[in-house]
Short mmCIF file of C-alpha atoms in Angstrom, two decimals:
data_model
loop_
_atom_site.label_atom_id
_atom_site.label_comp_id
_atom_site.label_asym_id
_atom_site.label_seq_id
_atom_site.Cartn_x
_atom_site.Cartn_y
_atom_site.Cartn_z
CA UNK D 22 4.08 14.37 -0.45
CA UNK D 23 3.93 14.75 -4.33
CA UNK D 24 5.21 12.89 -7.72
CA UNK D 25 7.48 14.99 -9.86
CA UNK D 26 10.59 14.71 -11.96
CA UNK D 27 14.05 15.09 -9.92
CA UNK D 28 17.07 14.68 -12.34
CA UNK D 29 15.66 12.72 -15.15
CA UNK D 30 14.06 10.39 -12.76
CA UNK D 31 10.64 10.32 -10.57
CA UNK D 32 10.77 11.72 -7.08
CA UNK D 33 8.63 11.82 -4.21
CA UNK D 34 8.57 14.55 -1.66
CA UNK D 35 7.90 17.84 -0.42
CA UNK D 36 5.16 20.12 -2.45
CA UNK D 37 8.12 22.81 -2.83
CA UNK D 38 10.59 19.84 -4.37
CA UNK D 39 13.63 20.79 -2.00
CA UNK D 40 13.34 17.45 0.02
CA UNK D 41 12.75 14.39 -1.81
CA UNK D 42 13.63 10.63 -2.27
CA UNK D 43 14.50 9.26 -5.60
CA UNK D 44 15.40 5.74 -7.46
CA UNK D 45 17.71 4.64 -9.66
CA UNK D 46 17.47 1.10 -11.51
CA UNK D 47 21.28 0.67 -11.42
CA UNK D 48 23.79 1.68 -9.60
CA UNK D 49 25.93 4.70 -10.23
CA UNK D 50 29.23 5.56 -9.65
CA UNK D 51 29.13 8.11 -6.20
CA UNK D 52 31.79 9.70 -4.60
CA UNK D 53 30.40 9.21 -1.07
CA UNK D 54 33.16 10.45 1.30
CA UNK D 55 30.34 11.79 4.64
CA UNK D 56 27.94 9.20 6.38
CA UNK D 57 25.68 10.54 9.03
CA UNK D 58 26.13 8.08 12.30
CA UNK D 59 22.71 7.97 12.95
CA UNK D 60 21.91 6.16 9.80
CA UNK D 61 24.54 3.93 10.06
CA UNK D 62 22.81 0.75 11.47
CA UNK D 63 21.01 0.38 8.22
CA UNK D 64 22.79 -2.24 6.41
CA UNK D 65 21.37 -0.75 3.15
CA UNK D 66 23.14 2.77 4.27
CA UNK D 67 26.17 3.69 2.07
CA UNK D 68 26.80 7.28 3.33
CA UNK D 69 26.33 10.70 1.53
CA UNK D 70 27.34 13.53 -0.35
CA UNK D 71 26.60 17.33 -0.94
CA UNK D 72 24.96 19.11 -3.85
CA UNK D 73 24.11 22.57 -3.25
CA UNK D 74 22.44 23.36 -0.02
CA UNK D 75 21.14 19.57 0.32
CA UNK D 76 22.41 16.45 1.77
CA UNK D 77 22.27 13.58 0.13
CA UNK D 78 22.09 10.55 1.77
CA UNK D 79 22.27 6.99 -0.41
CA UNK D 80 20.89 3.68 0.20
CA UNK D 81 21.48 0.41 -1.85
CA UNK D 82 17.80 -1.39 -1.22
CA UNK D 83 15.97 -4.46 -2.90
CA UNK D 84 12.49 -4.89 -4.54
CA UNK D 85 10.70 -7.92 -6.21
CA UNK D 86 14.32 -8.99 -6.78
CA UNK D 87 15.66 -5.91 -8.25
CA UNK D 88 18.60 -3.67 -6.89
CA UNK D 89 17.89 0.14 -6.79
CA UNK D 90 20.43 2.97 -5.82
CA UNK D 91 17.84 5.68 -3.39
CA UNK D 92 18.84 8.95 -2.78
CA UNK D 93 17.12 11.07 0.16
CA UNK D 94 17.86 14.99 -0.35
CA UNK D 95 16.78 16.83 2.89
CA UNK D 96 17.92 20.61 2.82
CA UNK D 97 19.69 21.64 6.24
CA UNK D 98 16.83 23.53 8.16
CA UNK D 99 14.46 20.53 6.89
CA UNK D 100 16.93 17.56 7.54
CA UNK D 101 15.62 16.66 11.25
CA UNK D 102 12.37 16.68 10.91
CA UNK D 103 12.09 14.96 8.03
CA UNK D 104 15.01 12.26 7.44
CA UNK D 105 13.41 10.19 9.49
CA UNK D 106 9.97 10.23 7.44
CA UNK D 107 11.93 9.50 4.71
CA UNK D 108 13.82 6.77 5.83
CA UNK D 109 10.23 4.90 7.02
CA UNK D 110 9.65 5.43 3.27
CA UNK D 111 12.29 3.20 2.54
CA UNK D 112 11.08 0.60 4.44
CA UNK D 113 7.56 0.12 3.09
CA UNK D 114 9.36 0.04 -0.72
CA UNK D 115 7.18 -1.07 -3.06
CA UNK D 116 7.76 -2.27 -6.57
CA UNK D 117 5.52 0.17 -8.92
CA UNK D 118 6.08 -0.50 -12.97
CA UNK D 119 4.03 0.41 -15.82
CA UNK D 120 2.39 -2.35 -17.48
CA UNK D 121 -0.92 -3.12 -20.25
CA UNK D 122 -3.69 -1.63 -17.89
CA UNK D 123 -5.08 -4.03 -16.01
CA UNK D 124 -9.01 -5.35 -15.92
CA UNK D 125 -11.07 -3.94 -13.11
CA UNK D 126 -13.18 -7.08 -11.28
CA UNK D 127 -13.28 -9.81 -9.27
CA UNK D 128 -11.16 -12.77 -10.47
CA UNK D 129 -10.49 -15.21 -7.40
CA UNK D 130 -10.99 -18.55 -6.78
CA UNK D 131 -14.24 -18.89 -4.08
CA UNK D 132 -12.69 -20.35 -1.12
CA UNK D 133 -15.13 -23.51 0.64
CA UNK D 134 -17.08 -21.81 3.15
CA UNK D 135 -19.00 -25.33 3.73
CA UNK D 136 -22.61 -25.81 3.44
CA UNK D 137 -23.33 -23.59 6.77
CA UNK D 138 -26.55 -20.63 5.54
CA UNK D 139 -23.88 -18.59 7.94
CA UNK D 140 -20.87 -19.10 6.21
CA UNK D 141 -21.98 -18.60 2.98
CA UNK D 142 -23.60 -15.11 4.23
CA UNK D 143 -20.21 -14.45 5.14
CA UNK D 144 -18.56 -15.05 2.34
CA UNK D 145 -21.83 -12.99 -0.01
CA UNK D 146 -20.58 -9.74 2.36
CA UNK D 147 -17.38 -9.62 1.23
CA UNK D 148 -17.86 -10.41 -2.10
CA UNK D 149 -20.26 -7.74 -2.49
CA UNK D 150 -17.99 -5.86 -1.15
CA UNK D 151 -15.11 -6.54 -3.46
CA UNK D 152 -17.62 -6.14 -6.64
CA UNK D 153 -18.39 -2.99 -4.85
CA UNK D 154 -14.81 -1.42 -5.00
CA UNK D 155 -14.10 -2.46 -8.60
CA UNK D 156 -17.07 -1.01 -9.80
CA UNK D 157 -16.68 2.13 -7.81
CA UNK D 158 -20.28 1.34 -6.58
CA UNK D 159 -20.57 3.34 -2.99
CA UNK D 160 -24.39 2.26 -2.42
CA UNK D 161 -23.16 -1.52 -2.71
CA UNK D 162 -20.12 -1.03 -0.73
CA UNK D 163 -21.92 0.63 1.95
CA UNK D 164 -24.73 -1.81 2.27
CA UNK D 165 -21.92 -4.59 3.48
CA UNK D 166 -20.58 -2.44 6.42
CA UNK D 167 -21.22 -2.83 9.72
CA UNK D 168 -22.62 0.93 10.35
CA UNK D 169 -23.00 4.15 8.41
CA UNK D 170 -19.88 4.98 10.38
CA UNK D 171 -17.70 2.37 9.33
CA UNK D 172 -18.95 2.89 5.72
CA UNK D 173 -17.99 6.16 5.69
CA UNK D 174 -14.66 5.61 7.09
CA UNK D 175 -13.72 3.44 4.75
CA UNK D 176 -15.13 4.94 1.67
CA UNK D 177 -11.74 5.88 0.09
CA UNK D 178 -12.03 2.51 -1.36
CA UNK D 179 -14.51 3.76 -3.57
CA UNK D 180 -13.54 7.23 -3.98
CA UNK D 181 -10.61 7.50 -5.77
CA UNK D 182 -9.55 6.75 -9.20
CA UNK D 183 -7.23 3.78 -9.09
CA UNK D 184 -8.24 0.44 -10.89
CA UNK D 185 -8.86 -2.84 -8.96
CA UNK D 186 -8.23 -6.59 -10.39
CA UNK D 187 -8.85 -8.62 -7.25
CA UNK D 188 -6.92 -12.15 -7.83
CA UNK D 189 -6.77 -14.12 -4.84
CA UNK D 190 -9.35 -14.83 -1.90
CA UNK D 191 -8.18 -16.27 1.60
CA UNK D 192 -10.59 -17.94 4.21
CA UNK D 193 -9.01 -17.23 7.32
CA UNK D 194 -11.67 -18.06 9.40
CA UNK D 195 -15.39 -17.91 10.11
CA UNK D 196 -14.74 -16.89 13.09
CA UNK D 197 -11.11 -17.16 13.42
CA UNK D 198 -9.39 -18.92 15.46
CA UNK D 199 -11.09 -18.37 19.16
CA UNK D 200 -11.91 -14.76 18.23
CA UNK D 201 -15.42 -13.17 17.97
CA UNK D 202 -14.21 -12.15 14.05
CA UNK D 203 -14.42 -13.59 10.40
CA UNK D 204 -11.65 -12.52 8.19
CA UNK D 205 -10.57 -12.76 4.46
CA UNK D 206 -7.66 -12.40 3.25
CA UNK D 207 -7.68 -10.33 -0.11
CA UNK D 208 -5.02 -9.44 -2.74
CA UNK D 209 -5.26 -7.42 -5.59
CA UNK D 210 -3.90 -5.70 -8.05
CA UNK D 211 -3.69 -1.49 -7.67
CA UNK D 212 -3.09 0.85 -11.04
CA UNK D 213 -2.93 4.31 -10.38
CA UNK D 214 -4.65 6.95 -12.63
CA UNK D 215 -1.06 7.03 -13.74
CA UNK D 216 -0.90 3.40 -15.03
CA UNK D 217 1.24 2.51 -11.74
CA UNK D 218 0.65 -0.86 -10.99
CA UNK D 219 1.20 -2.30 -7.36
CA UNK D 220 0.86 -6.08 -5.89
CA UNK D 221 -1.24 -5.34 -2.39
CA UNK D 222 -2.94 -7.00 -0.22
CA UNK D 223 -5.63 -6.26 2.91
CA UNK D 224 -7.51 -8.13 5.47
CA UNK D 225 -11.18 -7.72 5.36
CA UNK D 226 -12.61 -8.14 9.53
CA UNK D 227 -16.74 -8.95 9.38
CA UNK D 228 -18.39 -9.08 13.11
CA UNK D 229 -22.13 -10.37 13.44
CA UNK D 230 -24.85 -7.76 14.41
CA UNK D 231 -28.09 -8.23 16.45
CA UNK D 232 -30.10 -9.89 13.90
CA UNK D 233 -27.11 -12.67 13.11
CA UNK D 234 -25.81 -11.15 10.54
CA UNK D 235 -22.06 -10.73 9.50
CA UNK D 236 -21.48 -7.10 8.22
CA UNK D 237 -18.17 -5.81 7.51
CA UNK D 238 -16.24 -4.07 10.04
CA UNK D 239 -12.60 -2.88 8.63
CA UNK D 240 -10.60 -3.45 6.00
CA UNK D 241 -6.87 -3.00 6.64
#
């Protein structure tokens, strides 16, 4: 999938920009006189129309409080194969708006680990880790995994070129619950080397290795 313009508007689809979903702020005046049945038991599904060799298919959906008109075009020898990816897009919506660019760091509030040499260990790993991703740092980031493995299979949080402003940090439990796991809960702030900015949010999962020590084992 790539970013392009679509109509006057920003689009997101296929890398030959036949098949594509689009957004519009307010709602426009559509002469929608086809639905296809196996979209009706969306509630957000208002039916479709036809421009050229492409169906369009409209949905009336809701993000951070705002109402958007979304358009899926799918082109006929397309349309099966990939309505359905787009409708999945649809229902992970995000609210994306350009804003001042935001400050890379670590800005939370240190949860109360107690007085435990354990805990606090446990909470060191992840905020190295955290430091590690906002200052693109992969020898730092790596040092707080579990294995060279899991490092490199989460890497992409250092290697890529969006901004991080971490804002909030969750004890969920060292370990938590009756599991064998610590977890954190993180969110953040995500700008794009567009200046996209997204509210997001991922659960960092530490497991203790031979020696006693909590390293990092996932971050989802």
């Amino acid at each position: 999938m790539k970013r392009f313009e679509a109509g006057g508007v920003t689009a997101w689809g296929t890398a030959d920009e036949q098949n594509f979903i689009s957004l519009f702020a307010e709602e426009a005046k559509l002469s929608l006189t086809n639905s296809d049945a196996g979209l009706l038991r969306y509630k957000e599904y208002m039916g479709n129309y036809r421009t050229g060799n492409a169906t369009v298919d409209v949905f009336s959906v809701e993000a951070k409080g705002k109402r958007y008109i979304a358009e899926i075009h799918t082109m006929a020898e397309q349309r099966e194969h990939l309505l359905p990816v787009f409708v999945n897009m649809l229902k992970d919506l995000q609210h994306m708006e350009k804003k001042a660019p935001i400050v890379p760091g670590v800005f939370v509030q240190i949860p109360d680990v107690g007085n435990s040499a354990e805990h606090k260990q446990v909470l060191q790993e992840v905020m190295d880790c955290l430091e590690a991703i906002a200052s693109k740092n992969k020898e730092q980031f790596s040092a707080t995994m579990s294995s060279s493995t899991t490092a490199e299979r989460l890497l992409s949080f250092v290697e890529n070129s969006s901004t991080y402003h971490f804002y909030e940090l969750t004890l969920m439990g060292i370990p938590f619950k009756d599991e064998k796991w610590a977890g954190f809960q993180v969110d953040y702030y995500l700008m794009d080397d567009e200046g996209y900015i997204a509210d997001r949010g991922f659960t960092i999962v530490l497991l203790p290795n031979k020696q006693g020590e909590w390293k990092i084992e996932d971050i989802d």
